[in-house]
Amino acid sequence: MTSTNEEKFTFTKDESDPLKDKYGVSPFIQSQFDPSHRFQVKFQKICEINQELDGQQVKLRARLQRSRIKGKSGFLVLREGVFTVQACLFVEDGKISKQMINFVNSLHLESIVDVTATVKKVPKPVESCTQKDVELSVETIYLVVSAPKVLPFQMEDALRKVNPELEEDDYQQKKKDEEKKEEKKEEEKDDKKKKKKEKKEKKEQKEDKEKKEIVVKMNTRLDNRVFDLRVPTTMAIFKLQAGVAHLFREYLDSKNFIEIHSPKLIGGASEGGSNVFKFKYFNQDACLAQSPQLYKQMCIIADFKRVYEIGPVFRAENSFTSRHLCEFTGLDLEMEIKEHYFEVLDILGELFYYIFNGLKERYAKELEIVNNQYPFEPLILTPQVLKLPWTEGIKLLTENGFKQDINEDLDTENEKALGKLVREKYKTDFYILYGYPKSARPFYTMPDPDDDGFTNSYDAFIRGEEVLSGAQRIHDYDLLLEKVKEKGINPETLSDYLNSFKLGAPAHGGAGIGLERVVKLFIGLGNIKKCVLFPRDPKRLKP
Ligand code: ATP
């Protein structure tokens, strides 16, 4: 955003105001004060302002989220991160002048202000703020950093509780298409015409209501992402994202995994897939890593025993779905196994429950903030993680009228359908499906010992959407080479990886998890882009 002079804050102080020193513009912060003064002023965190501070004076630095001036009184909402508190100014108090109210009125929303105030208990909860049982009685207020007069969008609009689908830029078109389909179906049933008319009227009424509400569209949010990241709901999503990564690391550290950092600049074609980003690395061909797969396996051959990585993953997915990105954060792990790949499944099950419980226990405030704007049902979970054999999953689908070839991977619709059926039958929103057909898995997947058409592999699902993919890997050089050739990959392109198996590789397995998908599905959000700081899709390479 360009800042024009008209957007800049201007205010002329009335020098005759006896309270003129209680407000104004703070000096530009250039570290000009004596450093020994540093800790003399304690800034109060908004999240810690509560009834226990009743009657006490506090000083805080916050964003001016809202300002309502009515004659001789002012009501402000001050925000720090995701936390907000109400602040009031009344001229009748004798501590506030009319000129001070004018000064506050002229401040641009989203400016940073320093406020000293007295904390006061309130008889009725302040519903619009996170700090509900108190308000602040303002004594001084200084502008520290001004925001522009014209903001990319209004914070209040971005915080409004609306149907999240309305935020999608192509929502109206999608809806029209759906309606056309629906109309066609309805026309075929004459007797249902009356019902249709009633339904249409209801729909129109609902739409009218929705249109009246100002909705900040996804592209507007993403084009102005820095401002959008300030929106408490958006910020809460990223606190949850940090939480998932933190809990992932914490759990695996406790199980003696070593954190690794594998290269993202790869010679040749990463795993031989088609969706790679290619580029010139000085004068040779290279690509961006599609996963840390080959490197984490090489660390197992190097006897690291158990490794994990949290890092970027690049996929040239030329499609727009609500769950695919061109760059996402992979939560990857790989471990030696003694006898059976269920050793990995046990770790994965425990890991996910650790993450789910950790989010519930440690991030209750963030979950509440997201839930207020985008309501979601908490996950239902079985006491023990459900491990469902592939054959059982297919049976469940076909018995319920869905078409599914046992030798082919699930498509998105069947994945969702199976999620619903599993929820009904087993009462869980999280489960692991194991024993996939070989057509659905990459070359390095260990075949099933009893049937070569199947594999020792697994996916995990939250609310019927894939979040994890993994398998026991082939650790025998000759078998691996055979499978590479079977998939039509030139072994030369994988020579460093393949040769490392000649050194003798322990039996091992692992998994790759999409961080953004875990966040999206834990809180039941529709679009994955809400869970990426600066998303990348085929059309979006900035900001
Ligand atoms: P999908 O079938 O959903 O496209 P995939 O089979 O290509 O995923 P893997 O390559 O096995 O997925 O990746 C492991 C995990 O990484 C997935 O379970 C998912 O959580 C995440 N993931 C994969 N591709 C993407 C993507 N393009 N954007 C975001 N997350 C992804």
Coordinates of C-alpha atoms and ligand atoms in Angstrom, one line a residue:
M1 CA 0.0 0.0 0.0
T2 CA 1.3 3.4 -0.9
S3 CA 0.9 6.1 1.7
T4 CA -0.2 9.5 0.5
N5 CA 0.1 12.7 2.5
E6 CA -3.7 12.8 3.0
E7 CA -3.4 9.4 4.7
K8 CA -0.8 10.6 7.2
F9 CA -1.9 11.6 10.7
T10 CA -2.1 15.3 11.5
F11 CA -3.3 17.0 14.6
T12 CA -2.8 20.5 16.0
K13 CA -2.7 20.6 19.7
D14 CA -4.6 23.3 21.7
E15 CA -1.9 24.7 23.8
S16 CA -4.4 26.4 26.1
D17 CA -5.8 23.0 27.3
P18 CA -4.7 22.4 30.9
L19 CA -4.6 18.7 30.2
K20 CA -2.5 19.0 27.1
D21 CA 0.3 16.9 28.5
K22 CA -2.0 13.9 28.9
Y23 CA -2.1 13.2 25.2
G24 CA -0.2 13.8 21.9
V25 CA 2.4 12.2 19.7
S26 CA 5.3 10.3 21.3
P27 CA 8.8 11.0 20.1
F28 CA 10.1 8.8 17.3
I29 CA 11.7 5.7 18.8
Q30 CA 15.4 5.8 17.9
S31 CA 16.9 4.4 21.1
Q32 CA 17.7 7.9 22.3
F33 CA 17.0 7.2 25.9
D34 CA 19.6 6.1 28.5
P35 CA 19.5 2.3 28.4
S36 CA 19.6 2.2 32.2
H37 CA 16.0 3.5 32.1
R38 CA 14.9 0.5 30.1
F39 CA 13.1 -1.4 32.7
Q40 CA 11.6 1.5 34.6
V41 CA 8.3 1.4 32.7
K42 CA 6.5 -1.9 32.9
F43 CA 4.2 -2.5 30.0
Q44 CA 1.1 -4.5 31.0
K45 CA 0.1 -7.3 28.7
I46 CA -3.5 -7.1 27.7
C47 CA -4.0 -10.9 28.1
E48 CA -3.1 -10.4 31.8
I49 CA -5.5 -7.6 32.5
N50 CA -8.3 -9.0 34.7
Q51 CA -10.3 -8.4 37.9
E52 CA -7.2 -9.0 40.1
L53 CA -5.8 -5.7 38.8
D54 CA -9.0 -3.8 39.8
G55 CA -8.2 -0.2 40.9
Q56 CA -4.5 -0.4 39.7
Q57 CA -2.9 1.9 37.2
V58 CA -1.4 0.1 34.1
K59 CA 0.5 1.2 31.1
L60 CA 0.1 -0.6 27.8
R61 CA 1.1 -0.4 24.2
A62 CA -1.6 -1.6 21.8
R63 CA -3.3 -1.2 18.5
L64 CA -6.4 1.0 18.3
Q65 CA -8.8 -1.5 16.9
R66 CA -12.0 0.4 17.4
S67 CA -12.9 4.0 18.4
R68 CA -16.5 5.2 19.1
I69 CA -16.7 8.8 20.1
K70 CA -20.1 10.1 21.3
G71 CA -20.0 13.7 22.3
K72 CA -18.0 13.9 25.5
S73 CA -17.3 10.2 25.9
G74 CA -15.2 7.7 24.0
F75 CA -15.1 3.9 23.9
L76 CA -12.1 2.3 22.5
V77 CA -11.0 -1.3 21.8
L78 CA -7.3 -1.8 22.3
R79 CA -5.7 -4.9 20.9
E80 CA -2.4 -6.8 21.5
G81 CA -2.1 -9.9 19.4
V82 CA -5.3 -11.8 19.7
F83 CA -6.3 -10.1 23.0
T84 CA -8.6 -7.1 23.3
V85 CA -9.7 -4.8 26.1
Q86 CA -12.3 -2.0 26.3
A87 CA -11.0 1.5 27.2
C88 CA -13.2 4.5 28.1
L89 CA -12.8 8.3 28.3
F90 CA -15.4 10.6 29.9
V91 CA -15.0 14.4 30.0
E92 CA -17.2 14.5 33.1
D93 CA -14.4 12.8 35.0
G94 CA -12.4 16.0 35.0
K95 CA -9.3 14.0 34.0
I96 CA -10.2 14.1 30.3
S97 CA -10.6 17.3 28.2
K98 CA -12.8 17.8 25.2
Q99 CA -9.6 18.4 23.2
M100 CA -8.3 15.0 24.4
I101 CA -11.4 13.4 23.0
N102 CA -10.9 15.2 19.7
F103 CA -7.3 14.0 19.6
V104 CA -8.5 10.4 20.2
N105 CA -11.2 10.8 17.6
S106 CA -8.6 11.9 15.0
L107 CA -6.4 8.8 15.5
H108 CA -6.4 6.4 12.6
L109 CA -7.7 2.9 13.4
E110 CA -4.9 0.3 13.7
S111 CA -2.4 2.9 15.0
I112 CA -0.1 1.9 17.9
V113 CA -0.8 3.9 21.1
D114 CA 0.6 4.1 24.6
V115 CA -2.1 4.3 27.2
T116 CA -2.0 4.7 30.9
A117 CA -5.3 3.8 32.6
T118 CA -6.9 2.5 35.7
V119 CA -8.4 -1.0 35.6
K120 CA -12.1 -1.2 36.6
K121 CA -14.3 -4.2 37.2
V122 CA -17.5 -4.2 35.1
P123 CA -20.9 -5.2 36.3
K124 CA -21.8 -6.8 32.9
P125 CA -19.2 -8.7 30.7
V126 CA -17.8 -6.8 27.8
E127 CA -18.8 -9.3 25.1
S128 CA -16.9 -7.7 22.3
C129 CA -13.5 -8.1 24.0
T130 CA -11.4 -11.0 25.1
Q131 CA -10.9 -9.4 28.6
K132 CA -14.6 -9.5 29.6
D133 CA -14.6 -8.7 33.3
V134 CA -12.8 -5.3 33.2
E135 CA -12.4 -2.1 31.3
L136 CA -9.8 0.6 31.4
S137 CA -10.4 4.2 32.5
V138 CA -8.0 6.1 30.3
E139 CA -5.7 8.7 31.8
T140 CA -3.1 9.4 29.1
I141 CA -2.9 8.4 25.5
Y142 CA 0.0 8.9 23.1
L143 CA 0.3 8.0 19.4
V144 CA 3.4 5.9 18.9
V145 CA 3.0 4.8 15.3
S146 CA 0.3 5.9 13.0
A147 CA -1.6 3.6 10.6
P148 CA -2.8 5.1 7.3
K149 CA -6.2 6.6 7.2
V150 CA -7.3 4.2 4.5
L151 CA -6.8 0.6 5.5
P152 CA -6.9 -2.4 3.1
F153 CA -10.1 -3.5 4.7
Q154 CA -11.9 -2.9 8.0
M155 CA -10.8 -5.1 10.9
E156 CA -14.4 -5.4 12.0
D157 CA -15.4 -6.7 8.6
A158 CA -12.7 -9.3 8.7
L159 CA -13.8 -10.4 12.1
R160 CA -17.4 -10.8 11.2
K161 CA -19.0 -14.2 11.6
V162 CA -20.2 -15.1 8.1
N163 CA -20.5 -18.3 6.2
P164 CA -16.8 -18.9 5.4
E165 CA -17.7 -20.0 1.9
L166 CA -18.8 -16.4 1.2
E167 CA -15.1 -15.4 1.6
E168 CA -14.2 -17.6 -1.4
D169 CA -13.8 -15.5 -4.5
D170 CA -15.4 -18.1 -6.8
Y171 CA -18.2 -18.8 -4.3
Q172 CA -21.0 -17.1 -6.3
Q173 CA -20.1 -19.0 -9.5
K174 CA -19.9 -22.3 -7.6
K175 CA -23.2 -21.6 -6.1
K176 CA -24.8 -20.7 -9.5
D177 CA -23.4 -24.0 -10.9
E178 CA -24.8 -26.0 -8.0
E179 CA -28.2 -24.3 -8.4
K180 CA -28.4 -25.1 -12.1
K181 CA -27.7 -28.7 -11.3
E182 CA -30.3 -28.7 -8.6
E183 CA -32.9 -27.0 -10.8
K184 CA -32.4 -29.6 -13.5
K185 CA -33.0 -32.4 -11.0
E186 CA -36.0 -30.7 -9.6
E187 CA -37.5 -30.1 -13.1
E188 CA -37.6 -33.8 -13.6
K189 CA -39.9 -34.2 -10.6
D190 CA -43.0 -32.2 -11.4
D191 CA -44.7 -32.9 -8.1
K192 CA -41.9 -31.3 -6.3
K193 CA -42.3 -28.0 -8.0
K194 CA -44.1 -26.3 -5.2
K195 CA -41.5 -27.3 -2.8
K196 CA -38.9 -26.0 -5.1
K197 CA -40.5 -22.6 -5.2
E198 CA -40.6 -22.4 -1.5
K199 CA -37.0 -23.5 -1.2
K200 CA -36.0 -20.8 -3.8
E201 CA -37.7 -18.1 -1.8
K202 CA -36.0 -19.1 1.3
K203 CA -32.7 -19.2 -0.4
E204 CA -33.2 -15.7 -1.8
Q205 CA -34.0 -14.4 1.6
K206 CA -30.9 -16.0 3.0
E207 CA -28.8 -14.6 0.2
D208 CA -30.2 -11.1 0.7
K209 CA -29.2 -11.3 4.3
E210 CA -25.7 -12.5 3.4
K211 CA -25.3 -9.8 0.8
K212 CA -26.0 -7.1 3.4
E213 CA -23.0 -8.2 5.4
I214 CA -19.7 -7.0 4.1
V215 CA -17.5 -10.0 3.4
V216 CA -13.7 -9.7 3.1
K217 CA -12.9 -12.0 0.2
M218 CA -10.0 -14.5 0.4
N219 CA -8.0 -12.8 -2.4
T220 CA -8.4 -9.4 -0.7
R221 CA -7.1 -10.9 2.5
L222 CA -4.2 -12.7 0.8
D223 CA -3.3 -9.6 -1.3
N224 CA -3.0 -7.7 2.0
R225 CA -1.8 -10.6 4.0
V226 CA 0.3 -8.6 6.5
F227 CA -2.8 -6.7 7.6
D228 CA -4.9 -9.9 7.5
L229 CA -2.4 -11.7 9.7
R230 CA -3.2 -9.0 12.4
V231 CA -6.9 -10.1 12.4
P232 CA -7.1 -12.1 15.7
T233 CA -8.8 -15.1 14.1
T234 CA -6.0 -15.3 11.5
M235 CA -3.4 -14.9 14.1
A236 CA -4.9 -17.6 16.2
I237 CA -4.7 -20.0 13.3
F238 CA -1.0 -19.4 13.1
K239 CA -0.6 -19.8 16.8
L240 CA -2.3 -23.2 16.4
Q241 CA 0.0 -23.9 13.5
A242 CA 3.1 -23.2 15.7
G243 CA 1.4 -25.4 18.3
V244 CA 1.2 -28.4 15.9
A245 CA 4.8 -28.1 14.9
H246 CA 5.9 -27.6 18.5
L247 CA 3.9 -30.6 19.7
F248 CA 5.2 -32.7 16.8
R249 CA 8.8 -31.8 17.8
E250 CA 8.2 -32.3 21.5
Y251 CA 6.7 -35.8 21.1
L252 CA 9.4 -37.0 18.7
D253 CA 12.2 -35.6 20.8
S254 CA 10.8 -37.5 23.8
K255 CA 11.0 -40.7 21.6
N256 CA 14.7 -40.1 20.8
F257 CA 14.2 -38.9 17.2
I258 CA 16.9 -36.7 15.8
E259 CA 15.9 -33.5 14.0
I260 CA 17.4 -33.2 10.6
H261 CA 17.5 -30.6 7.8
S262 CA 17.8 -32.1 4.4
P263 CA 18.6 -30.1 1.2
K264 CA 15.8 -28.6 -0.8
L265 CA 18.0 -28.0 -3.9
I266 CA 18.1 -31.3 -5.7
G267 CA 20.0 -32.5 -8.8
G268 CA 17.9 -34.3 -11.4
A269 CA 14.3 -35.0 -10.5
S270 CA 13.6 -35.4 -6.8
E271 CA 11.6 -38.6 -6.6
G272 CA 11.0 -39.0 -10.3
G273 CA 7.5 -37.5 -10.1
S274 CA 6.0 -35.1 -12.7
N275 CA 5.0 -32.3 -10.3
V276 CA 8.5 -30.9 -9.8
F277 CA 9.7 -27.3 -10.0
K278 CA 12.7 -27.3 -12.3
F279 CA 15.4 -24.7 -12.4
K280 CA 19.0 -24.1 -13.5
Y281 CA 21.5 -24.6 -10.8
F282 CA 24.5 -22.7 -12.3
N283 CA 24.9 -24.8 -15.4
Q284 CA 23.1 -28.0 -14.5
D285 CA 19.4 -29.0 -14.2
A286 CA 18.0 -29.1 -10.7
C287 CA 14.6 -29.1 -8.9
L288 CA 13.1 -28.2 -5.6
A289 CA 12.6 -31.1 -3.2
Q290 CA 9.1 -32.7 -3.4
S291 CA 9.7 -34.2 0.0
P292 CA 12.7 -35.1 2.3
Q293 CA 11.9 -38.8 1.5
L294 CA 15.2 -40.0 0.0
Y295 CA 17.3 -38.0 2.5
K296 CA 15.6 -39.2 5.6
Q297 CA 16.0 -42.8 4.4
M298 CA 19.7 -42.1 3.8
C299 CA 19.9 -40.9 7.4
I300 CA 18.4 -44.3 8.5
I301 CA 21.1 -46.1 6.5
A302 CA 23.6 -43.8 8.3
D303 CA 22.3 -45.4 11.5
F304 CA 20.5 -42.3 12.9
K305 CA 17.8 -44.8 13.9
R306 CA 15.0 -42.2 14.2
V307 CA 14.8 -38.9 12.4
Y308 CA 12.3 -36.2 11.7
E309 CA 12.2 -32.9 9.8
I310 CA 10.0 -29.9 9.7
G311 CA 10.6 -28.2 6.4
P312 CA 9.3 -26.8 3.1
V313 CA 8.0 -29.1 0.4
F314 CA 7.5 -28.0 -3.2
R315 CA 4.9 -29.4 -5.5
A316 CA 4.1 -28.0 -9.0
E317 CA 0.4 -28.9 -8.6
N318 CA -1.3 -27.1 -11.4
S319 CA -4.7 -27.2 -9.9
F320 CA -6.8 -25.2 -7.5
T321 CA -8.3 -27.2 -4.7
S322 CA -9.1 -26.4 -1.1
R323 CA -6.3 -28.7 0.1
H324 CA -3.3 -28.4 -2.3
L325 CA -0.6 -25.8 -2.2
C326 CA 2.5 -25.4 -4.4
E327 CA 4.6 -25.0 -1.2
F328 CA 3.7 -26.4 2.1
T329 CA 5.4 -27.4 5.4
G330 CA 6.1 -31.1 5.7
L331 CA 6.2 -32.8 9.0
D332 CA 8.3 -35.9 8.1
L333 CA 9.6 -38.8 10.2
E334 CA 11.5 -42.0 9.5
M335 CA 12.5 -44.8 11.9
E336 CA 14.1 -48.2 12.1
I337 CA 11.7 -51.0 12.7
K338 CA 12.6 -54.3 14.4
E339 CA 9.9 -56.6 12.9
H340 CA 6.7 -55.0 11.7
Y341 CA 5.6 -51.6 10.3
F342 CA 2.9 -51.4 12.9
E343 CA 5.8 -50.1 15.1
V344 CA 5.6 -47.0 13.1
L345 CA 1.8 -46.9 13.2
D346 CA 1.9 -47.0 17.0
I347 CA 4.2 -44.0 17.1
L348 CA 2.0 -42.2 14.6
G349 CA -1.2 -42.9 16.5
E350 CA 0.4 -41.6 19.7
L351 CA 1.9 -38.6 18.0
F352 CA -1.5 -37.5 16.6
Y353 CA -3.3 -37.9 19.9
Y354 CA -0.4 -36.0 21.6
I355 CA -0.9 -33.2 19.1
F356 CA -4.8 -33.2 19.5
N357 CA -4.6 -33.2 23.3
G358 CA -1.9 -30.6 23.4
L359 CA -3.9 -28.2 21.2
K360 CA -6.9 -28.7 23.4
E361 CA -5.0 -28.2 26.6
R362 CA -2.5 -25.5 25.7
Y363 CA -4.3 -23.5 23.0
A364 CA -7.9 -23.2 24.4
K365 CA -8.0 -19.4 23.9
E366 CA -6.9 -19.7 20.2
L367 CA -9.4 -22.4 19.6
E368 CA -12.1 -20.3 21.2
I369 CA -11.2 -17.3 19.0
V370 CA -11.3 -19.4 15.8
N371 CA -14.5 -21.1 16.9
N372 CA -16.2 -17.7 17.5
Q373 CA -15.8 -16.8 13.9
Y374 CA -15.7 -20.1 12.1
P375 CA -17.7 -22.5 14.3
F376 CA -16.4 -26.1 14.3
E377 CA -17.2 -29.3 16.1
P378 CA -14.3 -30.7 18.2
L379 CA -12.9 -33.9 16.9
I380 CA -14.4 -37.1 18.2
L381 CA -11.8 -39.8 18.9
T382 CA -11.7 -43.4 20.0
P383 CA -9.6 -44.1 23.1
Q384 CA -7.2 -46.2 20.9
V385 CA -6.4 -45.0 17.4
L386 CA -8.5 -46.9 14.9
K387 CA -6.3 -48.8 12.4
L388 CA -8.5 -50.0 9.5
P389 CA -7.3 -52.5 6.9
W390 CA -7.7 -51.4 3.3
T391 CA -10.0 -54.4 2.6
E392 CA -12.3 -53.3 5.4
G393 CA -12.4 -49.8 4.1
I394 CA -13.3 -50.9 0.6
K395 CA -16.0 -53.2 2.0
L396 CA -17.5 -50.4 4.0
L397 CA -17.7 -48.2 0.8
T398 CA -19.1 -50.9 -1.5
E399 CA -21.6 -52.1 1.1
N400 CA -22.9 -48.6 1.2
G401 CA -23.3 -48.3 -2.5
F402 CA -20.1 -46.5 -3.4
K403 CA -18.0 -47.8 -6.4
Q404 CA -14.4 -48.5 -5.5
D405 CA -11.9 -50.8 -7.2
I406 CA -9.8 -52.6 -4.6
N407 CA -6.7 -52.2 -6.7
E408 CA -7.0 -48.4 -7.1
D409 CA -6.5 -45.5 -4.8
L410 CA -9.5 -43.6 -3.3
D411 CA -10.5 -40.4 -5.1
T412 CA -11.4 -37.3 -3.0
E413 CA -15.2 -38.2 -3.0
N414 CA -14.7 -41.7 -1.8
E415 CA -12.1 -40.5 0.8
K416 CA -14.7 -38.2 2.2
A417 CA -17.4 -40.8 2.0
L418 CA -15.3 -43.3 3.8
G419 CA -14.5 -40.7 6.5
K420 CA -18.3 -40.3 7.1
L421 CA -18.9 -44.1 7.2
V422 CA -16.0 -44.6 9.6
R423 CA -17.3 -41.8 11.8
E424 CA -20.8 -43.5 11.9
K425 CA -19.5 -47.0 12.5
Y426 CA -16.5 -46.4 14.8
K427 CA -17.2 -42.9 16.2
T428 CA -14.0 -41.3 15.3
D429 CA -12.8 -38.4 13.1
F430 CA -9.2 -39.7 13.0
Y431 CA -8.2 -43.1 11.7
I432 CA -5.3 -44.9 9.8
L433 CA -6.1 -47.0 6.7
Y434 CA -3.4 -49.5 6.0
G435 CA -2.5 -52.0 3.2
Y436 CA -2.9 -49.9 0.0
P437 CA -2.7 -51.5 -3.5
K438 CA 0.7 -51.1 -5.1
S439 CA -0.8 -49.0 -8.0
A440 CA -1.4 -46.2 -5.4
R441 CA 2.1 -46.1 -3.9
P442 CA 5.6 -44.9 -4.9
F443 CA 8.4 -47.3 -6.0
Y444 CA 10.1 -47.4 -2.6
T445 CA 7.1 -49.0 -0.8
M446 CA 7.6 -52.5 0.7
P447 CA 5.2 -55.0 -0.9
D448 CA 2.8 -57.0 1.2
P449 CA 4.5 -60.3 2.1
D450 CA 1.3 -62.2 1.3
D451 CA 0.2 -60.5 -1.9
D452 CA 2.5 -58.6 -4.2
G453 CA -0.4 -56.5 -5.5
F454 CA -0.6 -54.7 -2.1
T455 CA 1.8 -52.9 0.1
N456 CA 2.9 -52.3 3.7
S457 CA 1.6 -48.7 3.5
Y458 CA -0.9 -46.4 5.2
D459 CA -2.6 -43.0 5.1
A460 CA -4.2 -41.2 8.0
F461 CA -7.3 -39.1 7.8
I462 CA -8.9 -36.3 9.8
R463 CA -12.6 -35.6 9.1
G464 CA -12.3 -37.7 6.0
E465 CA -9.3 -35.9 4.4
E466 CA -5.8 -37.3 4.1
V467 CA -3.2 -35.7 6.3
L468 CA -0.5 -38.4 6.3
S469 CA 1.0 -40.8 3.9
G470 CA 3.6 -43.4 4.8
A471 CA 4.9 -47.0 4.5
Q472 CA 7.5 -49.5 5.3
R473 CA 10.2 -48.8 2.8
I474 CA 12.1 -51.3 0.7
H475 CA 15.6 -51.7 2.4
D476 CA 17.0 -54.2 0.0
Y477 CA 19.0 -52.8 -2.9
D478 CA 18.0 -55.5 -5.5
L479 CA 14.3 -55.3 -4.7
L480 CA 14.5 -51.5 -4.8
L481 CA 16.2 -51.5 -8.2
E482 CA 13.6 -53.9 -9.5
K483 CA 10.7 -51.6 -8.3
V484 CA 12.4 -48.5 -9.7
K485 CA 12.6 -50.1 -13.2
E486 CA 9.0 -51.5 -12.8
K487 CA 7.8 -47.9 -12.4
G488 CA 9.7 -46.8 -15.5
I489 CA 12.2 -44.6 -13.7
N490 CA 15.8 -44.3 -14.9
P491 CA 17.9 -45.7 -12.0
E492 CA 20.7 -43.2 -13.0
T493 CA 18.6 -40.3 -11.8
L494 CA 18.5 -41.9 -8.3
S495 CA 22.0 -43.3 -8.2
D496 CA 23.2 -41.6 -4.9
Y497 CA 20.1 -42.8 -3.1
L498 CA 20.2 -46.3 -4.6
N499 CA 23.9 -46.8 -4.0
S500 CA 23.5 -46.0 -0.3
F501 CA 21.4 -49.2 0.1
K502 CA 24.5 -51.2 -1.0
L503 CA 26.0 -50.2 2.4
G504 CA 23.4 -52.3 4.1
A505 CA 20.1 -50.6 5.2
P506 CA 18.2 -51.5 8.3
A507 CA 14.4 -52.2 8.0
H508 CA 12.5 -49.0 8.3
G509 CA 9.3 -47.0 7.7
G510 CA 8.0 -43.5 8.1
A511 CA 5.5 -40.9 7.1
G512 CA 5.0 -37.5 5.6
I513 CA 2.3 -35.2 7.1
G514 CA 1.1 -31.8 5.8
L515 CA 1.3 -29.2 8.6
E516 CA -1.3 -26.9 7.0
R517 CA -3.7 -29.8 6.5
V518 CA -3.5 -30.8 10.2
V519 CA -4.4 -27.3 11.2
K520 CA -7.1 -26.9 8.6
L521 CA -8.8 -30.2 9.6
F522 CA -8.4 -29.9 13.3
I523 CA -10.4 -26.7 13.2
G524 CA -12.6 -27.8 10.3
L525 CA -11.7 -24.9 8.0
G526 CA -12.7 -25.1 4.3
N527 CA -9.7 -23.7 2.6
I528 CA -6.0 -24.6 3.3
K529 CA -4.9 -21.2 2.2
K530 CA -6.2 -19.8 5.5
C531 CA -3.5 -21.9 7.2
V532 CA -0.5 -20.7 5.2
L533 CA 1.3 -17.5 6.0
F534 CA 1.9 -16.5 2.4
P535 CA 0.3 -19.1 0.2
R536 CA 1.6 -20.2 -3.1
D537 CA -0.8 -21.6 -5.8
P538 CA -0.4 -21.7 -9.6
K539 CA -1.4 -18.1 -9.8
R540 CA -0.1 -16.7 -6.5
L541 CA 3.6 -16.0 -6.1
K542 CA 3.2 -12.9 -3.9
P543 CA 3.2 -11.3 -1.4
Ligands
ATP1 P1 -2.9 -35.9 -2.0 O1 -3.2 -37.3 -2.5 O2 -3.8 -35.4 -1.0 O3 -2.6 -35.0 -3.2 P2 -0.2 -37.0 -1.8 O4 -0.6 -38.4 -1.8 O5 0.4 -36.4 -3.0 O6 -1.5 -36.1 -1.3 P3 2.1 -37.2 -0.1 O7 3.0 -36.9 -1.3 O8 2.1 -38.6 0.3 O9 0.6 -36.7 -0.5 O10 2.4 -36.2 1.0 C1 2.2 -36.4 2.4 C2 1.3 -35.4 3.0 O11 1.6 -34.1 2.7 C3 -0.2 -35.5 2.6 O12 -0.9 -36.5 3.3 C4 -0.7 -34.2 2.9 O13 -1.0 -34.0 4.2 C5 0.5 -33.3 2.5 N1 0.4 -32.8 1.1 C6 0.7 -33.4 0.0 N2 0.6 -32.6 -1.0 C7 0.2 -31.4 -0.6 C8 -0.1 -30.2 -1.2 N3 0.0 -30.0 -2.5 N4 -0.5 -29.1 -0.4 C9 -0.6 -29.3 0.9 N5 -0.3 -30.5 1.6 C10 0.1 -31.5 0.8

